[in-house]
Coordinates of N, CA and C in Angstrom, one line a residue:
Chain A
E167 N 1.6 113.3 -64.4 CA 1.5 112.7 -65.8 C 0.2 113.2 -66.5
L168 N 0.4 113.5 -67.7 CA -0.7 114.0 -68.6 C -1.7 112.8 -68.8
K169 N -2.9 113.1 -68.4 CA -4.0 112.1 -68.6 C -5.2 112.7 -69.2
V170 N -5.8 111.9 -70.1 CA -7.0 112.4 -70.8 C -8.1 111.3 -70.7
E171 N -9.2 111.7 -70.1 CA -10.3 110.7 -69.9 C -11.6 111.1 -70.7
Q172 N -12.1 110.2 -71.4 CA -13.3 110.5 -72.2 C -14.5 109.6 -71.6
N173 N -15.7 110.2 -71.6 CA -16.8 109.4 -71.3 C -18.0 109.9 -72.0
P174 N -19.0 109.0 -72.4 CA -18.8 107.6 -72.2 C -17.9 107.0 -73.2
L175 N -17.5 105.7 -73.0 CA -16.7 105.0 -74.0 C -17.5 104.4 -75.1
F176 N -18.8 104.1 -74.8 CA -19.7 103.6 -75.8 C -21.0 104.4 -75.7
L177 N -21.6 104.7 -76.8 CA -22.8 105.5 -76.9 C -23.7 105.1 -78.0
S178 N -24.9 104.6 -77.7 CA -25.8 104.2 -78.7 C -27.0 105.2 -78.6
M179 N -27.2 105.9 -79.7 CA -28.2 106.9 -79.8 C -29.3 106.6 -80.9
Q180 N -30.4 107.2 -80.7 CA -31.4 107.1 -81.7 C -31.3 108.4 -82.6
E181 N -31.6 108.2 -83.9 CA -31.6 109.4 -84.7 C -32.5 110.5 -84.2
G182 N -32.1 111.7 -84.3 CA -32.9 112.8 -83.9 C -32.6 113.3 -82.4
K183 N -31.9 112.4 -81.7 CA -31.7 112.8 -80.3 C -30.4 113.6 -80.1
N184 N -30.2 114.2 -78.9 CA -29.1 115.0 -78.6 C -28.2 114.3 -77.6
Y185 N -26.9 114.5 -77.6 CA -26.1 113.9 -76.6 C -24.8 114.6 -76.5
T186 N -24.1 114.4 -75.4 CA -22.8 115.1 -75.2 C -21.7 114.1 -74.8
I187 N -20.5 114.2 -75.4 CA -19.4 113.5 -75.0 C -18.4 114.4 -74.2
Y188 N -17.9 113.8 -73.1 CA -17.1 114.6 -72.2 C -15.6 114.2 -72.3
C189 N -14.7 115.2 -72.1 CA -13.3 115.0 -72.2 C -12.6 115.7 -71.0
N190 N -12.1 115.0 -70.1 CA -11.4 115.6 -68.9 C -9.9 115.4 -69.1
Y191 N -9.1 116.4 -68.7 CA -7.7 116.2 -68.9 C -7.0 116.8 -67.6
S192 N -5.7 116.4 -67.5 CA -5.0 116.8 -66.2 C -4.0 117.9 -66.3
T193 N -3.8 118.4 -67.6 CA -2.8 119.4 -67.7 C -3.4 120.8 -67.8
T194 N -2.5 121.8 -67.8 CA -3.0 123.2 -67.9 C -3.0 123.7 -69.3
S195 N -2.8 122.7 -70.3 CA -2.8 123.0 -71.7 C -4.1 123.8 -72.1
D196 N -4.0 124.7 -73.0 CA -5.1 125.4 -73.6 C -5.3 125.0 -75.0
R197 N -4.8 123.8 -75.4 CA -5.0 123.4 -76.8 C -5.6 122.0 -76.8
L198 N -6.8 121.9 -77.3 CA -7.5 120.6 -77.3 C -8.1 120.3 -78.7
Y199 N -7.9 119.1 -79.1 CA -8.3 118.6 -80.4 C -9.5 117.6 -80.3
W200 N -10.4 117.6 -81.3 CA -11.4 116.6 -81.5 C -11.2 115.9 -82.8
Y201 N -11.2 114.6 -82.9 CA -11.0 113.9 -84.1 C -12.2 112.9 -84.2
R202 N -12.4 112.5 -85.5 CA -13.3 111.4 -85.8 C -12.6 110.4 -86.5
Q203 N -12.9 109.1 -86.2 CA -12.3 108.0 -86.9 C -13.3 107.0 -87.3
D204 N -13.4 106.7 -88.6 CA -14.3 105.6 -89.1 C -13.5 104.3 -89.1
P205 N -14.2 103.1 -89.0 CA -13.5 101.9 -88.9 C -12.5 101.6 -90.0
G206 N -11.3 101.3 -89.7 CA -10.3 101.0 -90.6 C -9.7 102.2 -91.3
K207 N -10.0 103.4 -90.9 CA -9.6 104.6 -91.5 C -8.7 105.4 -90.6
S208 N -8.1 106.5 -91.1 CA -7.3 107.4 -90.3 C -8.2 108.4 -89.6
L209 N -7.5 109.3 -88.9 CA -8.2 110.3 -88.1 C -8.5 111.5 -88.9
E210 N -9.7 112.0 -88.8 CA -10.2 113.2 -89.4 C -10.3 114.3 -88.4
S211 N -9.7 115.5 -88.6 CA -9.8 116.6 -87.7 C -11.2 117.2 -87.7
L212 N -11.7 117.4 -86.5 CA -13.0 118.1 -86.4 C -12.8 119.5 -85.9
F213 N -12.2 119.6 -84.7 CA -12.0 120.9 -84.1 C -10.6 121.0 -83.4
V214 N -10.1 122.3 -83.4 CA -9.0 122.6 -82.6 C -9.4 123.8 -81.7
L215 N -9.4 123.6 -80.4 CA -9.9 124.6 -79.5 C -8.6 125.2 -78.8
L216 N -8.5 126.5 -78.8 CA -7.2 127.1 -78.4 C -7.3 128.0 -77.2
S217 N -8.4 128.2 -76.7 CA -8.5 129.1 -75.5 C -9.7 128.8 -74.6
N218 N -9.6 129.3 -73.4 CA -10.8 129.1 -72.5 C -12.0 129.8 -73.1
G219 N -13.1 129.0 -73.0 CA -14.4 129.6 -73.5 C -14.6 129.4 -75.0
A220 N -13.6 128.8 -75.7 CA -13.7 128.6 -77.1 C -14.9 127.7 -77.5
V221 N -15.6 128.0 -78.5 CA -16.7 127.2 -78.9 C -16.6 127.2 -80.5
K222 N -16.7 126.0 -81.0 CA -16.7 125.8 -82.5 C -17.9 124.9 -82.9
Q223 N -18.5 125.2 -84.0 CA -19.6 124.3 -84.5 C -19.4 124.0 -86.0
E224 N -19.7 122.8 -86.3 CA -19.7 122.3 -87.7 C -20.9 121.4 -87.8
G225 N -21.9 121.8 -88.6 CA -23.0 120.9 -88.8 C -23.7 120.6 -87.5
R226 N -23.9 119.3 -87.2 CA -24.6 118.9 -86.0 C -23.6 118.7 -84.8
L227 N -22.4 119.1 -84.9 CA -21.4 118.9 -83.9 C -21.0 120.3 -83.4
M228 N -20.9 120.4 -82.0 CA -20.4 121.6 -81.4 C -19.4 121.3 -80.3
A229 N -18.3 121.9 -80.3 CA -17.3 121.6 -79.2 C -17.0 122.9 -78.4
S230 N -16.7 122.7 -77.1 CA -16.4 123.8 -76.3 C -15.3 123.4 -75.4
L231 N -14.6 124.4 -74.8 CA -13.5 124.2 -73.9 C -13.5 125.1 -72.7
D232 N -13.4 124.5 -71.6 CA -13.3 125.2 -70.3 C -12.0 124.8 -69.6
T233 N -11.0 125.7 -69.8 CA -9.6 125.3 -69.3 C -9.6 125.3 -67.8
K234 N -10.4 126.1 -67.2 CA -10.4 126.2 -65.7 C -10.9 124.8 -65.1
A235 N -11.9 124.3 -65.7 CA -12.4 123.0 -65.3 C -11.7 121.8 -65.9
R236 N -10.8 122.1 -66.9 CA -10.0 121.1 -67.7 C -11.0 120.1 -68.3
L237 N -12.0 120.7 -69.0 CA -13.1 119.9 -69.6 C -13.4 120.5 -70.9
S238 N -13.6 119.5 -71.9 CA -14.1 119.9 -73.2 C -15.3 119.0 -73.4
T239 N -16.3 119.5 -74.2 CA -17.4 118.7 -74.5 C -17.6 118.7 -76.0
L240 N -18.2 117.6 -76.5 CA -18.6 117.5 -77.9 C -20.1 117.2 -77.9
H241 N -20.8 118.2 -78.3 CA -22.3 118.1 -78.3 C -22.8 117.7 -79.7
I242 N -23.7 116.7 -79.7 CA -24.3 116.2 -80.9 C -25.7 116.6 -80.9
T243 N -26.2 117.3 -82.0 CA -27.5 117.7 -82.1 C -28.3 117.0 -83.2
A244 N -29.4 116.4 -82.8 CA -30.3 115.7 -83.8 C -29.5 114.7 -84.6
A245 N -29.0 113.7 -83.9 CA -28.0 112.8 -84.5 C -28.6 112.1 -85.7
V246 N -27.7 111.8 -86.7 CA -28.1 111.1 -87.9 C -27.1 109.9 -88.0
H247 N -27.5 108.9 -88.8 CA -26.7 107.7 -88.9 C -25.2 108.0 -89.4
D248 N -25.1 109.0 -90.2 CA -23.7 109.3 -90.7 C -22.7 109.7 -89.7
L249 N -23.2 110.1 -88.5 CA -22.3 110.5 -87.4 C -21.8 109.3 -86.7
S250 N -22.2 108.1 -87.0 CA -21.7 106.8 -86.4 C -20.2 106.7 -86.7
A251 N -19.4 106.7 -85.6 CA -17.9 106.7 -85.7 C -17.3 106.7 -84.3
T252 N -16.0 106.7 -84.2 CA -15.3 106.8 -82.9 C -14.8 108.2 -82.8
Y253 N -15.0 108.9 -81.7 CA -14.6 110.3 -81.5 C -13.5 110.3 -80.4
F254 N -12.4 111.0 -80.8 CA -11.3 111.1 -79.8 C -11.1 112.6 -79.5
C255 N -10.8 112.8 -78.2 CA -10.2 114.1 -77.9 C -8.7 113.9 -77.6
A256 N -7.9 115.0 -77.7 CA -6.5 114.9 -77.5 C -6.0 116.3 -77.0
V257 N -5.0 116.2 -76.1 CA -4.5 117.4 -75.5 C -3.0 117.5 -75.7
V258 N -2.4 118.7 -75.9 CA -1.0 118.8 -76.2 C -0.3 119.5 -75.0
E259 N 0.7 119.0 -74.5 CA 1.6 119.6 -73.5 C 3.0 119.4 -73.8
N260 N 3.7 120.5 -74.1 CA 5.2 120.4 -74.4 C 5.4 119.5 -75.6
N261 N 4.6 119.6 -76.6 CA 4.7 118.7 -77.8 C 4.3 117.3 -77.6
D262 N 3.9 116.9 -76.4 CA 3.5 115.6 -76.1 C 1.9 115.6 -76.3
M263 N 1.4 114.9 -77.3 CA 0.0 114.8 -77.5 C -0.6 113.5 -76.9
R264 N -1.6 113.7 -76.0 CA -2.2 112.5 -75.4 C -3.7 112.5 -75.8
F265 N -4.0 111.2 -76.2 CA -5.4 111.0 -76.6 C -6.2 110.3 -75.5
G266 N -7.5 110.6 -75.6 CA -8.5 109.9 -74.8 C -8.7 108.5 -75.4
A267 N -9.4 107.6 -74.7 CA -9.6 106.2 -75.3 C -10.6 106.2 -76.4
G268 N -11.3 107.3 -76.6 CA -12.3 107.3 -77.6 C -13.7 107.0 -77.2
T269 N -14.7 107.5 -77.9 CA -16.1 107.2 -77.7 C -16.7 106.7 -78.9
R270 N -17.1 105.4 -78.9 CA -17.7 104.8 -80.0 C -19.1 105.1 -80.1
L271 N -19.5 105.9 -81.1 CA -20.9 106.3 -81.2 C -21.6 105.5 -82.3
T272 N -22.8 105.0 -81.9 CA -23.6 104.3 -82.9 C -25.0 105.0 -82.9
V273 N -25.4 105.5 -84.1 CA -26.7 106.2 -84.2 C -27.6 105.2 -84.9
K274 N -28.7 104.9 -84.3 CA -29.7 103.9 -84.8 C -30.9 104.6 -85.4
P275 N -31.5 104.1 -86.4 CA -32.7 104.7 -87.0 C -33.8 104.7 -86.0
Chain B
N136 N -0.7 118.6 -103.9 CA -0.5 118.6 -102.4 C -1.0 117.2 -101.9
A137 N -0.1 116.3 -101.6 CA -0.5 115.0 -101.2 C -0.8 114.9 -99.7
G138 N -0.4 115.9 -98.9 CA -0.6 115.9 -97.5 C 0.5 115.0 -96.8
V139 N 0.0 114.0 -95.9 CA 0.9 113.1 -95.2 C 0.7 111.7 -95.9
T140 N 1.8 111.2 -96.3 CA 1.8 109.8 -97.0 C 2.6 108.9 -96.1
Q141 N 2.2 107.6 -96.1 CA 2.9 106.5 -95.4 C 3.0 105.3 -96.3
T142 N 4.1 104.7 -96.2 CA 4.3 103.4 -96.9 C 5.0 102.4 -95.9
P143 N 4.8 101.1 -96.0 CA 3.7 100.5 -96.8 C 2.3 100.7 -96.1
K144 N 1.3 100.2 -96.7 CA 0.0 100.2 -96.0 C -0.2 99.0 -95.1
F145 N 0.4 97.9 -95.5 CA 0.3 96.6 -94.7 C 1.7 96.0 -94.7
Q146 N 2.0 95.3 -93.5 CA 3.3 94.7 -93.4 C 3.2 93.5 -92.4
V147 N 3.8 92.4 -92.8 CA 3.8 91.3 -91.8 C 5.3 91.0 -91.6
L148 N 5.7 90.9 -90.4 CA 7.1 90.6 -90.0 C 7.2 89.4 -89.1
K149 N 8.3 88.8 -89.1 CA 8.6 87.7 -88.1 C 9.3 88.4 -87.0
T150 N 9.1 87.8 -85.8 CA 9.8 88.2 -84.6 C 11.3 88.3 -84.9
G151 N 11.9 89.5 -84.5 CA 13.3 89.7 -84.6 C 13.7 90.4 -85.9
Q152 N 12.8 90.5 -86.9 CA 13.2 91.2 -88.1 C 13.1 92.7 -87.8
S153 N 13.8 93.4 -88.7 CA 13.8 94.9 -88.6 C 13.1 95.5 -89.9
M154 N 12.6 96.7 -89.7 CA 12.0 97.3 -90.9 C 11.9 98.8 -90.6
T155 N 11.6 99.5 -91.7 CA 11.4 101.0 -91.6 C 10.1 101.3 -92.2
L156 N 9.3 102.1 -91.4 CA 8.0 102.6 -91.9 C 8.3 104.1 -92.4
Q157 N 7.9 104.3 -93.6 CA 8.2 105.6 -94.2 C 7.0 106.6 -94.0
C158 N 7.4 107.9 -93.8 CA 6.4 108.9 -93.7 C 6.9 110.2 -94.3
A159 N 6.1 110.8 -95.1 CA 6.5 112.0 -95.8 C 5.4 113.0 -95.8
Q160 N 5.7 114.3 -95.8 CA 4.7 115.4 -95.9 C 5.2 116.5 -96.8
D161 N 4.3 117.1 -97.5 CA 4.7 118.1 -98.5 C 4.1 119.5 -98.2
M162 N 3.8 119.7 -96.9 CA 3.2 120.9 -96.4 C 4.2 121.8 -95.7
N163 N 5.5 121.4 -95.7 CA 6.6 122.2 -95.0 C 6.3 122.4 -93.5
H164 N 5.7 121.4 -92.9 CA 5.4 121.4 -91.5 C 6.7 121.1 -90.7
E165 N 6.9 121.8 -89.6 CA 8.1 121.6 -88.9 C 7.9 120.5 -87.9
Y166 N 6.7 120.2 -87.5 CA 6.4 119.2 -86.4 C 5.9 117.9 -87.1
M167 N 6.6 116.8 -86.8 CA 6.1 115.5 -87.3 C 6.1 114.5 -86.1
S168 N 5.3 113.5 -86.2 CA 5.2 112.6 -85.1 C 4.7 111.2 -85.5
W169 N 5.0 110.2 -84.7 CA 4.5 108.8 -84.9 C 3.7 108.4 -83.7
Y170 N 2.6 107.7 -84.1 CA 1.7 107.1 -83.1 C 1.4 105.7 -83.4
R171 N 1.1 104.9 -82.3 CA 0.5 103.6 -82.6 C -0.9 103.5 -82.0
Q172 N -1.7 102.7 -82.6 CA -3.1 102.6 -82.1 C -3.4 101.1 -82.0
D173 N -3.6 100.7 -80.8 CA -4.0 99.3 -80.5 C -5.5 99.1 -80.5
P174 N -6.0 97.9 -80.7 CA -7.5 97.8 -80.8 C -8.2 98.4 -79.6
G175 N -9.2 99.2 -79.9 CA -10.1 99.7 -78.9 C -9.5 100.8 -78.1
M176 N -8.3 101.3 -78.5 CA -7.6 102.3 -77.7 C -7.4 103.6 -78.5
G177 N -7.1 104.6 -77.8 CA -6.6 105.9 -78.5 C -5.2 105.7 -79.0
L178 N -4.7 106.8 -79.6 CA -3.4 106.8 -80.1 C -2.4 107.1 -79.0
R179 N -1.2 106.5 -79.1 CA -0.1 106.8 -78.2 C 1.1 107.2 -78.9
L180 N 1.7 108.3 -78.5 CA 2.8 109.0 -79.1 C 4.1 108.1 -78.9
I181 N 4.8 107.8 -80.0 CA 6.0 107.1 -80.0 C 7.2 108.0 -79.9
H182 N 7.4 108.8 -81.0 CA 8.5 109.7 -81.1 C 7.9 111.0 -81.9
Y183 N 8.6 112.1 -81.7 CA 8.2 113.2 -82.5 C 9.4 114.1 -82.8
S184 N 9.2 115.0 -83.7 CA 10.3 115.9 -84.2 C 9.8 117.3 -84.4
V185 N 10.5 118.3 -83.9 CA 10.1 119.7 -84.0 C 10.8 120.4 -85.2
G186 N 11.7 119.6 -85.9 CA 12.4 120.2 -87.0 C 13.5 119.2 -87.5
A187 N 14.0 119.5 -88.6 CA 15.1 118.6 -89.1 C 16.2 118.6 -88.1
G188 N 16.7 117.4 -87.8 CA 17.8 117.2 -86.9 C 17.4 117.1 -85.4
I189 N 16.1 117.3 -85.1 CA 15.7 117.3 -83.8 C 14.6 116.3 -83.6
T190 N 14.8 115.3 -82.7 CA 13.8 114.3 -82.3 C 13.7 114.1 -80.8
D191 N 12.6 113.6 -80.4 CA 12.4 113.4 -79.0 C 11.4 112.2 -78.8
Q192 N 11.5 111.7 -77.5 CA 10.7 110.5 -77.2 C 9.3 110.9 -76.8
G193 N 8.3 110.1 -77.1 CA 7.0 110.3 -76.6 C 6.7 109.3 -75.5
E194 N 5.4 108.9 -75.5 CA 5.0 108.1 -74.3 C 5.5 106.6 -74.4
V195 N 5.6 106.1 -75.6 CA 6.0 104.6 -75.8 C 7.1 104.5 -76.8
P196 N 8.4 104.9 -76.5 CA 9.4 104.9 -77.4 C 10.2 103.6 -77.6
N197 N 10.1 102.7 -76.6 CA 11.0 101.6 -76.5 C 10.8 100.7 -77.7
G198 N 11.9 100.3 -78.4 CA 11.8 99.4 -79.5 C 11.8 100.1 -80.9
Y199 N 11.8 101.4 -80.8 CA 11.6 102.2 -82.0 C 12.7 103.3 -82.1
N200 N 13.2 103.6 -83.3 CA 14.2 104.7 -83.5 C 13.6 105.6 -84.6
V201 N 14.0 106.8 -84.6 CA 13.6 107.8 -85.6 C 14.8 108.7 -85.9
S202 N 14.7 109.3 -87.1 CA 15.6 110.4 -87.4 C 14.9 111.4 -88.3
R203 N 15.4 112.6 -88.4 CA 14.8 113.6 -89.3 C 15.9 114.4 -90.0
S204 N 16.2 113.9 -91.1 CA 17.3 114.5 -91.9 C 16.8 115.6 -92.8
T205 N 15.5 115.6 -93.1 CA 14.9 116.6 -94.0 C 13.6 117.0 -93.3
T206 N 13.1 118.2 -93.8 CA 11.8 118.6 -93.3 C 10.7 117.6 -93.7
E207 N 10.8 117.0 -94.9 CA 9.7 116.3 -95.5 C 9.6 114.9 -94.9
D208 N 10.7 114.2 -94.5 CA 10.6 112.8 -94.2 C 10.9 112.5 -92.7
F209 N 10.2 111.5 -92.2 CA 10.3 111.1 -90.8 C 10.1 109.6 -90.7
P210 N 11.1 108.8 -91.0 CA 11.0 107.4 -90.9 C 11.0 106.8 -89.5
L211 N 10.3 105.7 -89.3 CA 10.2 105.0 -88.0 C 10.9 103.7 -88.2
R212 N 11.9 103.4 -87.4 CA 12.6 102.1 -87.5 C 12.2 101.2 -86.4
L213 N 11.9 99.9 -86.7 CA 11.7 98.9 -85.7 C 13.0 98.1 -85.7
L214 N 13.7 98.0 -84.6 CA 15.0 97.4 -84.6 C 15.0 95.9 -84.6
S215 N 14.1 95.3 -83.8 CA 13.9 93.9 -83.7 C 12.5 93.6 -83.3
A216 N 11.7 93.4 -84.3 CA 10.2 93.3 -84.1 C 9.8 92.3 -83.1
A217 N 8.8 92.7 -82.3 CA 8.2 91.8 -81.3 C 6.7 91.7 -81.5
P218 N 6.0 90.6 -81.1 CA 4.6 90.6 -81.3 C 3.8 91.7 -80.6
S219 N 4.4 92.3 -79.6 CA 3.8 93.4 -78.9 C 3.7 94.7 -79.7
Q220 N 4.5 94.7 -80.8 CA 4.5 95.8 -81.7 C 3.5 95.7 -82.8
T221 N 2.7 94.6 -82.8 CA 1.6 94.5 -83.7 C 0.6 95.6 -83.4
S222 N 0.3 96.5 -84.4 CA -0.5 97.7 -84.2 C -0.7 98.4 -85.5
V223 N -1.5 99.4 -85.5 CA -1.6 100.3 -86.6 C -0.8 101.6 -86.3
Y224 N 0.1 102.0 -87.2 CA 0.9 103.1 -87.0 C 0.5 104.3 -87.8
F225 N 0.4 105.4 -87.2 CA 0.0 106.7 -87.9 C 1.1 107.7 -87.7
C226 N 1.4 108.4 -88.8 CA 2.3 109.5 -88.9 C 1.4 110.8 -89.0
A227 N 1.9 111.8 -88.4 CA 1.2 113.1 -88.4 C 2.1 114.3 -88.6
S228 N 1.6 115.4 -89.1 CA 2.4 116.6 -89.2 C 1.6 117.8 -88.8
R229 N 2.3 118.8 -88.4 CA 1.6 120.0 -87.9 C 2.5 121.2 -88.1
T230 N 2.0 122.4 -88.3 CA 2.7 123.6 -88.1 C 2.1 124.5 -87.1
D231 N 2.9 125.2 -86.3 CA 2.4 126.2 -85.4 C 2.5 127.6 -85.9
R232 N 3.0 127.7 -87.1 CA 3.1 129.0 -87.8 C 1.7 129.3 -88.2
G233 N 1.3 130.6 -88.1 CA -0.1 131.0 -88.5 C -1.1 130.6 -87.5
K234 N -0.7 130.0 -86.4 CA -1.5 129.7 -85.2 C -2.7 128.8 -85.5
S235 N -2.7 128.0 -86.6 CA -3.9 127.1 -86.8 C -3.8 125.9 -85.9
Y236 N -2.5 125.4 -85.7 CA -2.2 124.2 -84.9 C -2.9 123.0 -85.4
E237 N -3.4 123.0 -86.6 CA -4.1 121.9 -87.2 C -3.1 120.7 -87.4
Q238 N -3.4 119.5 -87.0 CA -2.6 118.4 -87.2 C -3.2 117.4 -88.1
Y239 N -2.4 117.0 -89.1 CA -2.9 116.1 -90.2 C -2.3 114.7 -90.0
F240 N -3.1 113.7 -90.2 CA -2.6 112.3 -90.1 C -2.5 111.6 -91.5
G241 N -1.5 110.7 -91.6 CA -1.4 109.9 -92.7 C -2.5 108.8 -92.7
P242 N -2.5 107.9 -93.7 CA -3.5 106.9 -93.8 C -3.2 105.7 -92.9
G243 N -2.0 105.5 -92.4 CA -1.7 104.4 -91.5 C -1.0 103.3 -92.1
T244 N -0.2 102.6 -91.3 CA 0.4 101.3 -91.7 C 0.0 100.2 -90.7
R245 N -0.6 99.2 -91.2 CA -1.1 98.1 -90.4 C 0.0 97.0 -90.3
L246 N 0.6 96.9 -89.1 CA 1.8 96.0 -88.9 C 1.4 94.8 -88.1
T247 N 1.7 93.6 -88.6 CA 1.5 92.4 -87.8 C 2.9 91.7 -87.6
V248 N 3.2 91.4 -86.4 CA 4.4 90.6 -86.1 C 4.1 89.3 -85.5
T249 N 4.6 88.3 -86.2 CA 4.2 86.9 -85.9 C 5.4 86.2 -85.2

């Protein structure tokens, strides 16, 4: 069964600090998604990672994919309050998309 | 280009009632899907479609029906609503043409079953 596990589930950071969110999955899929969700809102696409070793960066966020280890990371650099949100990873296998439980990130001044 | 649209935004049903959640996209995407999101959880796939006339079950299909008669529309039907179906429902669409694989979500429908 396709499983996706994220950790941590809750993350409280101070502004200016760095941290990493981890996403482990059980399939051999090489397609992994990262989304951001603000309270009461829909999901906003951050990254689509399509191959082993893929790395993408946007602003203070950088995502990477290691298909051999079945692991993706979302690294946050010098966090700012605007990054406070819930972050989800998701994996696709045979058109079945499975999401992690999400990491609720709070960035404090 | 409206992207993915969903109606209604909010709905309250009584147990046993039926209703249809509407989803439409104007991007000519072949793949459409329905998810539910329960409080504090990730999204779970209900049903999906890889093209007009083709649908399949996801992780949590029981109690829901779908059909795909056109590329643009993918309605989700609740046959006999139950309190366990109280959730936020998201529709999404994607194309694998061009190899972007980007998936876009609608704004969601918040459903309460009493």
